[in-house]
Amino acid sequence: MDPEEYRRRGKEMVDYICQYLSSVRERRVTPDVQPGYMRAQLPDSAPMDPDSWDNIFGDIEKIIMPGVVHWQSPHMHAYFPALTSWPSLLGDMLADAINCLGFTWASSPACTELEMNVMDWLAKMLGLPDKFLHHHPDSVGGGVLQAHSSVEKAGLISLVKMKFLPVDENFSLRGETLKKAIAEDRKKGLVPVFVCATLGTTGVCAFDNLSELGPICDAEGLWLHIDAAYAGTAFVCPEFRLFLNGIEYADSFTFNPSKWMMVHFDCTGFWVKDKYKLHQTFSVNPVYLRHPNSGAAVDFMHWQIPLSRRFRSLKLWFVIRSFGVKKLQDHVRHGTETAKFFESLVKSDPLFEIPAKRHLGLVVFRIKGPNWLTEKLLKELSSSGRVFLVPATIHDKFIIRFTVTSQFTTREDILQDWNIIQHTAARIVSQNCGFHCISSGDGTGIPNMIVEPSSDVISNASQLSPDGGKYKTPSRKIVVQPKKLAVSPSTCVISQELKGQGDPLDGCFPEDAQDVTKHKLTSFLFSYLSVQGKKKTARSLSCNSVPVTGGLEPCNPKAAATDKESHANTRILSRLPEEVMIFKKSAFKKLIKFYSVPSFPECSIQCGLQLPCCPLQAIV
């Protein structure tokens, strides 16, 4: 390919990208393919002779797109946003053409200097302390752009044992809990060194209490790291900065512009108050990397594990300049208000509950009743490919996460997705419960506990987006809402946790249902966590959860059956659905990873060896 053909093909690719992103809402969100689908479409070996660009370009739609999850789709609600934008794409186009390796200042001065200035811009936009600035007389810190990272993986690599702490009723880590954990660890002869506080947990977007944790870390000499991967973008809006109270105690802070700030992956901002701590850890100084300004200039290779680094600051610079702070604030507020609209729709339907408070653009919800109802709902939604959602668990309840991800999401998109969710849930409940069903306008049978969102919900929501427009409300018959329960859904969650009561609608579903198995999703996890007879804490999708206790369970199923009360988890294991039972080793490797850096007994399970007495032995 020569320059002239590149110019022509480049325009062709830009046109394709514009068409793709402009019409992505029309595509199925998740692909309908199976592992290995591409193998039959590609030759066994690389071509010996050049292929034509027309053939290569044609294979994008033929081979690539059928297996793509469309993260930019307005109907993509899984995980967190992973947004891009036109200025961001242009920034990386130029960075890829320059293709510098910015390990030192001398290797590309513009790469280093633009990054330092843009990171200072970003720190000021978020309201971070001056100690995180490169250009400030009282600062010895600064910021750097990195690839996506994981604290848990860092613990695994460094062989540091990690401990997940219980949280309060708002899923927030509090000071007293940290104090107690520090004292317990030191009593065991352990040396606490590092605390990771989260602003916007993955599971429910909860916020740890920095104003309580900070002084404790300062007094105890612990490094306080703040992980605000998703929520960090929201701090460009002053009204959300109350969650930053206590940030002055932080030793480091990180967030991902590649999530919500429309700067495409990868782009993670990381700030430290003392850059020399990083130099002491990562500094390398071979002769070929030295230059006349070594020591006087910033060499970012001393700030990170990798040696070389991309020109990431170009796309961030393009985005900040193209949108300006005000437009970025509008973007965050639009996503938050759109999530409020979805929340109002869920609250208007008594079939559903919202078990955790909504923060920013994330709403969690579930069908009231046993966990398998919500699991079945998620399974059917996922198989349809029309929306993409992922689960989490809180208080032993299976929940669905709904995140407003795309900047192009409209109220019509939200209503369309809610219509799919509501109709699917109605069908599941009507098939598995004795509710009387009525016929809606589109011929779908709907149980009479499902109601259409009130006119107040729709009219109030019309103010949530500046673009105006009318809603396409689902065609349904309005029916009488049943009497509400005596306690709120949130109260139900707490009472079940404390008193061991069942779900409010458990009695509606037959015990002998054949198509689904009634069970508590996380019970088999709790069986694993009870192996050592010690209190452990569970996390789902990095969301802190409640502590779990339990005793050692024998492997003999006959012995387990003799005591119904003390071996309830063993009975539940036998009632897990087939989809869970077939996970076997691979599933437990993934599940175990969320609970702690492996101790020696846990290592044997992760390596596939069975312990002499293991509650998972029957299914691993």
Coordinates of C-alpha atoms in Angstrom, one line a residue:
M1 CA 0.0 0.0 0.0
D2 CA 1.5 3.3 -1.1
P3 CA 0.6 6.8 0.3
E4 CA -2.0 7.5 -2.3
E5 CA -3.8 4.2 -1.7
Y6 CA -3.6 4.8 2.0
R7 CA -5.2 8.2 1.6
R8 CA -8.1 6.6 -0.4
R9 CA -8.4 3.6 1.9
G10 CA -8.2 5.8 4.9
K11 CA -11.2 7.9 3.7
E12 CA -13.0 4.6 3.1
M13 CA -12.3 3.4 6.6
V14 CA -13.4 6.7 8.1
D15 CA -16.7 6.5 6.2
Y16 CA -17.1 2.9 7.5
I17 CA -16.5 3.9 11.1
C18 CA -18.9 6.9 10.9
Q19 CA -21.6 4.6 9.5
Y20 CA -20.9 1.9 12.1
L21 CA -21.1 4.2 15.1
S22 CA -24.1 6.2 13.7
S23 CA -26.1 3.0 13.3
V24 CA -24.7 0.8 16.0
R25 CA -28.0 0.8 17.9
E26 CA -29.6 -1.2 15.1
R27 CA -27.2 -4.1 15.6
R28 CA -27.6 -7.0 17.9
V29 CA -25.6 -6.0 21.0
T30 CA -24.1 -9.4 21.7
P31 CA -23.0 -11.9 19.0
D32 CA -24.7 -15.2 18.3
V33 CA -21.6 -17.3 18.0
Q34 CA -19.8 -20.1 19.9
P35 CA -16.2 -20.4 20.9
G36 CA -14.1 -21.3 17.9
Y37 CA -16.6 -19.8 15.4
M38 CA -13.8 -18.0 13.5
R39 CA -11.5 -21.0 13.0
A40 CA -13.4 -22.4 10.0
Q41 CA -13.4 -19.0 8.3
L42 CA -9.6 -18.5 8.3
P43 CA -6.8 -20.5 6.6
D44 CA -4.6 -22.6 8.8
S45 CA -1.5 -20.5 7.9
A46 CA -0.7 -16.9 7.0
P47 CA -0.8 -16.1 3.2
M48 CA 2.5 -16.3 1.4
D49 CA 1.5 -13.7 -1.1
P50 CA -0.2 -10.3 -0.5
D51 CA -4.0 -10.2 -0.4
S52 CA -6.0 -7.4 -1.9
W53 CA -7.3 -4.6 0.4
D54 CA -10.8 -5.2 -1.1
N55 CA -10.7 -8.7 0.3
I56 CA -9.4 -7.6 3.6
F57 CA -11.9 -4.9 4.0
G58 CA -14.8 -7.2 3.0
D59 CA -13.9 -9.6 5.7
I60 CA -14.6 -7.0 8.4
E61 CA -18.4 -7.5 8.1
K62 CA -18.0 -11.2 7.1
I63 CA -15.7 -12.4 9.8
I64 CA -15.1 -9.7 12.5
M65 CA -18.4 -8.0 13.1
P66 CA -20.4 -11.3 13.6
G67 CA -18.3 -11.9 16.8
V68 CA -18.2 -8.3 18.1
V69 CA -19.9 -7.1 21.3
H70 CA -21.0 -3.6 20.4
W71 CA -19.8 -1.6 23.4
Q72 CA -20.9 1.7 21.9
S73 CA -24.5 0.6 21.5
P74 CA -27.2 2.5 23.6
H75 CA -28.5 -1.0 24.5
M76 CA -25.2 -2.0 26.0
H77 CA -25.7 -1.9 29.8
A78 CA -23.2 -4.3 31.1
Y79 CA -20.1 -3.6 33.2
F80 CA -19.3 0.2 33.0
P81 CA -19.0 2.5 30.0
A82 CA -16.1 2.1 27.6
L83 CA -16.8 5.1 25.4
T84 CA -15.0 6.6 22.5
S85 CA -15.6 9.9 20.6
W86 CA -14.6 11.4 17.3
P87 CA -11.8 13.6 18.8
S88 CA -10.5 10.6 20.6
L89 CA -10.3 8.5 17.5
L90 CA -8.5 11.3 15.7
G91 CA -6.0 11.6 18.5
D92 CA -5.0 7.9 18.3
M93 CA -4.9 8.1 14.5
L94 CA -2.1 10.7 14.9
A95 CA -0.4 8.9 17.8
D96 CA -0.3 5.7 15.8
A97 CA 1.3 7.5 12.9
I98 CA 3.9 9.0 15.1
N99 CA 4.3 5.7 17.0
C100 CA 6.9 7.0 19.5
L101 CA 8.1 4.9 22.5
G102 CA 8.0 7.4 25.3
F103 CA 10.0 5.6 27.9
T104 CA 12.2 8.7 28.6
W105 CA 11.9 12.4 28.0
A106 CA 14.6 12.2 25.4
S107 CA 12.8 9.4 23.4
S108 CA 10.1 11.9 22.6
P109 CA 9.9 15.2 24.6
A110 CA 6.4 16.1 23.4
C111 CA 5.0 12.8 24.5
T112 CA 6.3 13.3 28.1
E113 CA 5.5 17.1 28.3
L114 CA 2.0 16.9 26.9
E115 CA 1.2 14.1 29.4
M116 CA 2.4 16.1 32.3
N117 CA 0.4 19.2 31.4
V118 CA -2.8 17.2 30.5
M119 CA -2.6 15.3 33.8
D120 CA -2.4 18.6 35.7
W121 CA -5.5 19.8 33.7
L122 CA -7.3 16.6 34.6
A123 CA -6.4 16.8 38.3
K124 CA -7.7 20.4 38.5
M125 CA -10.9 19.4 36.7
L126 CA -11.6 16.7 39.3
G127 CA -10.7 18.9 42.3
L128 CA -7.7 16.8 43.4
P129 CA -5.2 18.3 45.9
D130 CA -2.3 20.3 44.7
K131 CA 0.1 17.5 45.9
F132 CA -0.9 15.5 42.8
L133 CA 0.2 18.2 40.4
H134 CA 3.5 18.1 38.4
H135 CA 3.7 21.9 38.2
H136 CA 3.3 23.2 41.7
P137 CA 5.9 24.5 44.1
D138 CA 4.8 22.4 47.0
S139 CA 4.4 19.1 45.1
V140 CA 6.7 16.2 44.6
G141 CA 4.0 14.2 43.0
G142 CA 2.2 14.1 39.7
G143 CA 0.1 12.0 37.3
V144 CA 0.8 9.5 34.6
L145 CA -1.3 7.7 32.0
Q146 CA -1.2 3.9 32.1
A147 CA -2.9 0.8 30.8
H148 CA -5.8 -0.7 32.6
S149 CA -4.7 -2.3 35.9
S150 CA -6.1 -4.4 38.7
V151 CA -5.3 -4.2 42.4
E152 CA -6.1 -7.8 42.9
K153 CA -3.8 -8.9 40.2
A154 CA -1.1 -6.8 41.7
G155 CA -1.6 -8.7 45.0
L156 CA -1.3 -12.0 43.1
I157 CA 1.9 -11.0 41.3
S158 CA 3.6 -9.6 44.5
L159 CA 2.4 -12.5 46.7
V160 CA 0.8 -10.1 49.1
K161 CA -2.2 -11.5 51.0
M162 CA -5.3 -9.3 50.5
K163 CA -8.2 -9.1 52.9
F164 CA -11.6 -7.9 51.9
L165 CA -13.4 -6.0 54.7
P166 CA -17.2 -6.0 55.5
V167 CA -19.2 -2.9 54.7
D168 CA -22.1 -1.1 56.2
E169 CA -25.8 -1.1 55.1
N170 CA -24.8 1.3 52.3
F171 CA -22.0 -1.0 51.1
S172 CA -19.4 1.6 52.3
L173 CA -16.2 0.7 54.1
R174 CA -16.1 2.6 57.5
G175 CA -13.3 3.6 59.8
E176 CA -14.2 1.3 62.7
T177 CA -14.1 -1.7 60.5
L178 CA -10.6 -0.8 59.2
K179 CA -9.4 -0.2 62.8
K180 CA -10.6 -3.6 63.8
A181 CA -9.0 -5.3 60.8
I182 CA -5.7 -3.6 61.5
A183 CA -5.7 -4.8 65.1
E184 CA -6.6 -8.3 64.2
D185 CA -3.9 -8.6 61.5
R186 CA -1.2 -7.3 63.8
K187 CA -2.3 -9.7 66.5
K188 CA -1.7 -12.5 64.0
G189 CA 1.8 -11.2 63.3
L190 CA 0.8 -9.7 59.9
V191 CA 2.0 -6.3 58.8
P192 CA -0.7 -4.1 57.2
V193 CA 0.8 -1.8 54.6
F194 CA -1.9 -0.8 52.0
V195 CA -5.5 0.1 51.9
C196 CA -7.5 0.4 48.7
A197 CA -10.7 2.5 49.1
T198 CA -13.2 2.4 46.3
L199 CA -15.2 5.3 45.0
G200 CA -17.9 3.7 42.9
T201 CA -17.7 -0.1 43.4
T202 CA -18.3 -2.3 40.4
G203 CA -21.3 -4.2 42.0
V204 CA -23.5 -1.3 43.1
C205 CA -21.4 1.9 42.7
A206 CA -21.0 2.4 46.4
F207 CA -18.5 4.8 48.0
D208 CA -16.1 4.1 50.8
N209 CA -15.9 6.7 53.6
L210 CA -12.6 8.5 52.9
S211 CA -13.1 11.0 55.8
E212 CA -13.0 8.1 58.2
L213 CA -10.4 5.9 56.5
G214 CA -7.9 8.7 55.7
P215 CA -7.0 9.7 59.3
I216 CA -6.6 6.0 60.3
C217 CA -4.3 5.3 57.4
D218 CA -2.3 8.4 58.2
A219 CA -1.9 7.5 61.9
E220 CA -1.1 3.9 61.2
G221 CA 1.4 4.6 58.4
L222 CA -0.6 2.8 55.7
W223 CA -0.6 3.7 52.0
L224 CA -4.1 4.9 51.1
H225 CA -4.9 4.3 47.4
I226 CA -8.2 5.5 45.9
D227 CA -9.8 3.6 43.1
A228 CA -12.4 5.7 41.3
A229 CA -12.2 3.9 38.0
Y230 CA -15.8 4.7 36.9
A231 CA -16.9 7.4 39.2
G232 CA -13.8 9.5 38.8
T233 CA -15.2 11.1 35.7
A234 CA -18.3 12.4 37.7
F235 CA -16.0 14.6 39.8
V236 CA -15.8 17.1 36.9
C237 CA -19.2 18.1 38.3
P238 CA -18.9 19.9 41.6
E239 CA -22.1 18.4 43.0
F240 CA -20.6 14.9 43.0
R241 CA -17.4 15.9 44.9
L242 CA -18.8 15.3 48.3
F243 CA -17.6 11.7 47.8
L244 CA -14.0 13.2 47.7
N245 CA -14.2 14.4 51.3
G246 CA -11.0 13.0 52.8
I247 CA -9.0 12.8 49.5
E248 CA -6.3 14.9 51.2
Y249 CA -5.1 11.8 53.0
A250 CA -4.6 9.8 49.8
D251 CA -1.2 8.6 48.7
S252 CA -2.4 7.8 45.2
F253 CA -5.6 8.1 43.1
T254 CA -6.7 6.5 39.9
F255 CA -9.6 6.7 37.5
N256 CA -10.3 5.7 33.9
P257 CA -11.0 8.4 31.3
S258 CA -11.5 5.4 29.0
K259 CA -14.7 4.6 30.8
W260 CA -17.0 7.6 31.0
M261 CA -15.0 10.5 29.6
M262 CA -15.2 9.4 26.0
V263 CA -11.5 8.8 25.7
H264 CA -11.2 5.3 24.2
F265 CA -9.3 2.4 25.8
D266 CA -6.6 2.3 27.0
C267 CA -6.3 5.5 29.2
T268 CA -6.0 5.2 32.9
G269 CA -5.0 8.3 35.0
F270 CA -2.8 7.6 38.0
W271 CA -1.6 10.2 40.5
V272 CA 0.8 9.9 43.4
K273 CA 1.8 12.5 46.0
D274 CA 5.4 11.3 46.1
K275 CA 6.9 10.3 42.7
Y276 CA 10.1 9.2 44.3
K277 CA 8.4 6.2 45.9
L278 CA 7.7 5.0 42.4
H279 CA 11.3 5.7 41.3
Q280 CA 12.6 3.6 44.2
T281 CA 10.5 0.7 43.0
F282 CA 10.7 0.8 39.2
S283 CA 13.9 2.7 38.3
V284 CA 16.2 1.1 35.7
N285 CA 19.3 2.9 34.4
P286 CA 21.1 1.0 31.6
V287 CA 23.6 3.1 29.6
Y288 CA 21.4 3.1 26.4
L289 CA 18.5 4.7 28.2
R290 CA 20.6 7.6 29.8
H291 CA 20.4 11.0 28.3
P292 CA 21.9 14.5 29.0
N293 CA 18.7 15.5 31.0
S294 CA 18.4 12.4 33.1
G295 CA 17.4 13.4 36.6
A296 CA 16.3 16.9 35.5
A297 CA 13.5 15.8 33.2
V298 CA 10.7 13.3 34.0
D299 CA 11.3 9.8 32.6
F300 CA 8.0 8.0 32.9
M301 CA 9.6 4.6 32.5
H302 CA 10.4 5.0 36.3
W303 CA 6.7 5.4 37.1
Q304 CA 5.4 2.0 35.8
I305 CA 6.1 -1.7 35.3
P306 CA 6.4 -1.5 31.4
L307 CA 9.4 0.1 29.9
S308 CA 7.9 1.6 26.7
R309 CA 4.7 3.6 26.6
R310 CA 2.3 4.9 24.0
F311 CA 1.4 8.6 23.2
R312 CA -1.9 8.3 25.1
S313 CA -2.1 12.0 26.1
L314 CA -2.8 13.1 22.5
K315 CA -6.4 11.6 22.5
L316 CA -7.0 12.9 26.0
W317 CA -5.8 16.4 24.9
F318 CA -8.1 16.3 21.8
V319 CA -11.1 15.3 23.9
I320 CA -10.7 17.9 26.6
R321 CA -10.1 20.7 24.1
S322 CA -12.9 19.6 21.8
F323 CA -15.6 19.3 24.5
G324 CA -14.4 21.7 27.1
V325 CA -15.2 21.2 30.8
K326 CA -18.8 22.3 30.5
K327 CA -19.7 19.8 27.8
L328 CA -18.1 17.0 29.7
Q329 CA -20.1 18.0 32.8
D330 CA -23.3 18.0 30.6
H331 CA -22.3 14.5 29.4
V332 CA -22.0 13.2 33.0
R333 CA -25.3 14.8 34.1
H334 CA -27.1 13.4 31.1
G335 CA -26.0 9.8 31.9
T336 CA -27.0 10.3 35.5
E337 CA -30.4 11.7 34.7
T338 CA -31.0 8.9 32.2
A339 CA -30.3 6.3 34.9
K340 CA -32.7 8.1 37.2
F341 CA -35.4 7.7 34.5
F342 CA -34.7 3.9 34.3
E343 CA -34.9 3.8 38.1
S344 CA -38.3 5.4 38.0
L345 CA -39.6 2.8 35.6
V346 CA -38.4 0.0 37.8
K347 CA -39.9 1.5 40.9
S348 CA -43.3 1.9 39.1
D349 CA -43.6 -1.9 38.7
P350 CA -44.3 -3.8 41.9
L351 CA -42.9 -7.0 40.4
F352 CA -39.3 -5.6 40.8
E353 CA -37.2 -4.2 43.6
I354 CA -34.1 -2.1 43.8
P355 CA -32.0 -3.6 46.6
A356 CA -29.3 -0.9 46.6
K357 CA -29.3 2.9 46.3
R358 CA -28.7 4.2 42.8
H359 CA -25.5 6.2 42.3
L360 CA -24.6 8.0 39.1
G361 CA -25.4 5.9 36.0
L362 CA -25.8 2.5 37.6
V363 CA -29.1 1.0 38.7
V364 CA -29.4 -2.5 40.2
F365 CA -32.7 -4.4 40.3
R366 CA -34.2 -7.9 40.6
I367 CA -37.5 -9.6 40.5
K368 CA -39.0 -10.0 44.0
G369 CA -38.8 -13.5 45.1
P370 CA -36.3 -16.4 44.9
N371 CA -33.0 -15.8 43.1
W372 CA -33.8 -18.2 40.2
L373 CA -36.4 -15.8 38.9
T374 CA -33.9 -13.1 38.3
E375 CA -31.3 -15.6 37.0
K376 CA -33.8 -16.8 34.5
L377 CA -34.6 -13.3 33.5
L378 CA -31.0 -12.4 32.9
K379 CA -30.4 -15.7 30.9
E380 CA -33.3 -14.9 28.6
L381 CA -32.3 -11.3 28.1
S382 CA -28.7 -12.4 27.3
S383 CA -29.8 -15.0 24.8
S384 CA -32.0 -12.5 23.0
G385 CA -29.0 -10.3 22.2
R386 CA -31.2 -7.2 22.3
V387 CA -29.7 -5.9 25.5
F388 CA -26.5 -6.8 27.4
L389 CA -26.6 -6.9 31.2
V390 CA -24.4 -8.6 33.8
P391 CA -25.2 -9.8 37.4
A392 CA -23.8 -9.3 40.8
T393 CA -24.8 -10.5 44.3
I394 CA -25.5 -8.6 47.5
H395 CA -26.7 -10.0 50.8
D396 CA -27.0 -13.4 49.1
K397 CA -29.4 -11.9 46.5
F398 CA -28.9 -12.2 42.8
I399 CA -29.2 -8.8 41.1
I400 CA -28.9 -7.4 37.6
R401 CA -26.8 -4.3 36.9
F402 CA -28.1 -1.7 34.5
T403 CA -25.5 0.9 33.5
V404 CA -26.2 3.8 31.2
T405 CA -23.1 3.5 29.0
S406 CA -23.5 5.3 25.7
Q407 CA -23.5 9.1 25.3
F408 CA -26.1 8.5 22.5
T409 CA -28.6 6.8 24.8
T410 CA -32.0 8.4 24.6
R411 CA -35.2 8.0 26.6
E412 CA -36.7 6.0 23.7
D413 CA -33.7 3.6 24.0
I414 CA -34.4 3.2 27.8
L415 CA -38.1 2.6 27.2
Q416 CA -37.4 0.1 24.6
D417 CA -35.0 -1.8 26.9
W418 CA -37.4 -1.6 29.8
N419 CA -40.2 -2.9 27.6
I420 CA -38.1 -6.0 26.8
I421 CA -37.1 -6.5 30.5
Q422 CA -40.7 -6.0 31.7
H423 CA -42.3 -8.3 29.2
T424 CA -39.7 -11.0 29.7
A425 CA -40.1 -10.9 33.5
A426 CA -43.9 -11.0 33.1
R427 CA -43.7 -14.2 31.0
I428 CA -41.3 -15.9 33.4
V429 CA -43.5 -15.1 36.4
S430 CA -46.7 -16.2 34.7
Q431 CA -45.1 -19.5 33.6
N432 CA -43.8 -20.3 37.1
C433 CA -46.5 -18.8 39.4
G434 CA -50.2 -19.1 39.7
F435 CA -51.0 -15.5 39.0
H436 CA -54.0 -14.8 36.8
C437 CA -52.8 -13.4 33.4
I438 CA -54.5 -10.9 31.2
S439 CA -54.0 -10.1 27.6
S440 CA -52.2 -6.9 26.5
G441 CA -52.6 -5.0 23.3
D442 CA -49.9 -7.0 21.6
G443 CA -51.3 -10.3 22.6
T444 CA -48.7 -11.1 25.3
G445 CA -49.9 -12.7 28.5
I446 CA -49.0 -10.5 31.5
P447 CA -49.6 -11.3 35.2
N448 CA -52.0 -8.8 36.8
M449 CA -49.2 -7.7 39.2
I450 CA -47.4 -5.9 36.3
V451 CA -48.4 -2.3 35.8
E452 CA -47.6 0.3 33.2
P453 CA -45.5 3.2 34.3
S454 CA -47.7 6.0 35.5
S455 CA -48.1 9.2 33.5
D456 CA -46.3 11.1 36.2
V457 CA -43.2 8.9 35.7
I458 CA -43.2 9.6 31.9
S459 CA -44.0 13.3 32.3
N460 CA -41.3 13.9 34.9
A461 CA -38.8 12.0 32.9
S462 CA -39.4 14.2 29.9
Q463 CA -37.3 16.8 31.7
L464 CA -34.4 14.5 32.1
S465 CA -32.9 15.0 28.7
P466 CA -32.4 18.2 26.8
D467 CA -33.2 16.7 23.5
G468 CA -37.0 16.5 24.2
G469 CA -39.0 14.1 22.1
K470 CA -41.9 11.8 22.9
Y471 CA -41.8 8.4 24.4
K472 CA -42.9 5.2 22.7
T473 CA -44.6 3.7 25.7
P474 CA -45.3 -0.1 25.7
S475 CA -48.7 -1.1 24.5
R476 CA -50.2 -2.5 27.6
K477 CA -53.4 -2.6 29.6
I478 CA -53.3 -0.7 32.9
V479 CA -54.3 -3.0 35.8
V480 CA -54.8 -2.5 39.5
Q481 CA -51.6 -2.6 41.5
P482 CA -51.7 -5.1 44.4
K483 CA -51.3 -4.1 48.0
K484 CA -47.7 -3.2 48.9
L485 CA -45.8 -5.2 51.4
A486 CA -45.6 -3.9 54.9
V487 CA -41.9 -3.2 54.7
S488 CA -39.8 -1.6 52.0
P489 CA -37.6 -3.8 49.7
S490 CA -34.5 -2.5 51.4
T491 CA -35.9 -3.4 54.8
C492 CA -36.7 -6.9 53.4
V493 CA -33.1 -7.3 52.5
I494 CA -31.8 -6.4 55.9
S495 CA -34.4 -8.5 57.7
Q496 CA -33.6 -11.5 55.6
E497 CA -29.9 -11.1 56.4
L498 CA -30.5 -10.8 60.1
K499 CA -33.4 -13.1 60.7
G500 CA -32.9 -15.7 58.0
Q501 CA -36.4 -15.2 56.5
G502 CA -37.2 -16.2 53.0
D503 CA -38.0 -14.0 50.0
P504 CA -41.5 -12.3 50.2
L505 CA -42.8 -14.2 47.1
D506 CA -41.3 -17.6 48.0
G507 CA -44.7 -19.1 48.7
C508 CA -45.9 -18.2 45.2
F509 CA -43.6 -20.7 43.5
P510 CA -43.9 -24.4 43.7
E511 CA -41.1 -26.4 45.3
D512 CA -41.3 -29.1 42.6
A513 CA -40.9 -26.7 39.6
Q514 CA -39.1 -28.7 36.9
D515 CA -37.8 -26.1 34.6
V516 CA -35.8 -24.2 37.1
T517 CA -34.2 -25.0 40.5
K518 CA -35.0 -22.8 43.5
H519 CA -31.7 -22.1 45.2
K520 CA -29.6 -19.4 46.7
L521 CA -27.0 -18.6 44.2
T522 CA -24.0 -18.0 46.4
S523 CA -24.5 -20.9 48.8
F524 CA -21.9 -23.0 47.0
L525 CA -19.4 -20.1 47.3
F526 CA -20.1 -20.0 51.0
S527 CA -19.4 -23.7 51.3
Y528 CA -15.9 -23.0 49.8
L529 CA -15.3 -20.1 52.1
S530 CA -16.1 -22.2 55.1
V531 CA -13.3 -24.7 54.5
Q532 CA -11.0 -23.3 57.1
G533 CA -13.7 -22.6 59.6
K534 CA -12.8 -18.9 59.7
K535 CA -14.8 -15.8 59.0
K536 CA -14.2 -14.5 55.5
T537 CA -15.6 -11.8 53.4
A538 CA -17.2 -12.1 50.0
R539 CA -17.0 -9.8 47.0
S540 CA -19.0 -9.9 43.9
L541 CA -17.6 -8.0 40.9
S542 CA -15.3 -6.1 43.3
C543 CA -18.3 -5.0 45.3
N544 CA -17.8 -5.4 49.1
S545 CA -20.4 -7.7 50.7
V546 CA -21.2 -9.1 54.1
P547 CA -18.9 -11.4 56.1
V548 CA -19.6 -15.1 55.8
T549 CA -19.0 -17.7 58.5
G550 CA -19.4 -21.4 58.6
G551 CA -17.8 -24.6 59.9
L552 CA -15.9 -27.4 58.1
E553 CA -18.2 -29.6 56.1
P554 CA -17.5 -33.3 55.6
C555 CA -17.3 -34.7 52.0
N556 CA -19.4 -37.7 52.8
P557 CA -22.9 -37.0 51.4
K558 CA -24.5 -39.7 53.6
A559 CA -23.1 -38.0 56.7
A560 CA -24.2 -34.7 55.4
A561 CA -27.7 -35.9 55.1
T562 CA -28.0 -36.9 58.7
D563 CA -28.0 -33.3 60.0
K564 CA -30.4 -31.1 58.1
E565 CA -29.7 -27.9 60.0
S566 CA -25.9 -27.8 60.1
H567 CA -25.5 -29.1 56.5
A568 CA -28.0 -26.9 54.6
N569 CA -25.4 -25.8 52.1
T570 CA -24.7 -29.4 51.1
R571 CA -28.4 -29.9 50.2
I572 CA -28.3 -26.7 48.2
L573 CA -25.3 -27.9 46.3
S574 CA -27.3 -30.9 45.1
R575 CA -30.0 -28.5 43.9
L576 CA -27.9 -26.2 41.8
P577 CA -29.0 -25.9 38.2
E578 CA -27.2 -27.9 35.5
E579 CA -25.6 -24.8 34.0
V580 CA -23.8 -24.2 37.3
M581 CA -22.8 -27.8 37.9
I582 CA -21.0 -28.1 34.6
F583 CA -18.7 -25.2 35.4
K584 CA -16.4 -27.5 37.4
K585 CA -12.8 -26.4 37.8
S586 CA -12.7 -23.4 35.5
A587 CA -15.6 -21.8 37.2
F588 CA -14.2 -22.2 40.7
K589 CA -10.8 -20.8 39.6
K590 CA -12.6 -17.6 38.6
L591 CA -14.8 -17.6 41.6
I592 CA -12.1 -18.2 44.1
K593 CA -10.0 -15.3 42.6
F594 CA -12.6 -12.8 43.9
Y595 CA -12.1 -13.6 47.5
S596 CA -8.5 -13.4 48.4
V597 CA -4.9 -13.8 47.2
P598 CA -4.5 -17.6 47.6
S599 CA -3.1 -18.9 50.8
F600 CA -1.3 -22.3 50.6
P601 CA -4.5 -24.4 51.2
E602 CA -6.3 -22.4 48.5
C603 CA -3.4 -22.8 46.1
S604 CA -4.1 -26.5 46.0
I605 CA -7.6 -25.9 44.8
Q606 CA -6.6 -23.4 42.2
C607 CA -4.0 -25.8 40.9
G608 CA -6.7 -28.5 40.5
L609 CA -5.6 -30.7 43.4
Q610 CA -8.3 -31.9 45.7
L611 CA -7.8 -31.5 49.5
P612 CA -8.4 -34.6 51.7
C613 CA -11.6 -33.0 52.9
C614 CA -13.1 -30.5 50.6
P615 CA -16.8 -29.4 50.3
L616 CA -16.3 -28.9 46.6
Q617 CA -14.9 -32.4 46.0
A618 CA -18.1 -33.8 44.7
I619 CA -18.2 -31.3 41.8
V620 CA -14.7 -30.1 41.2

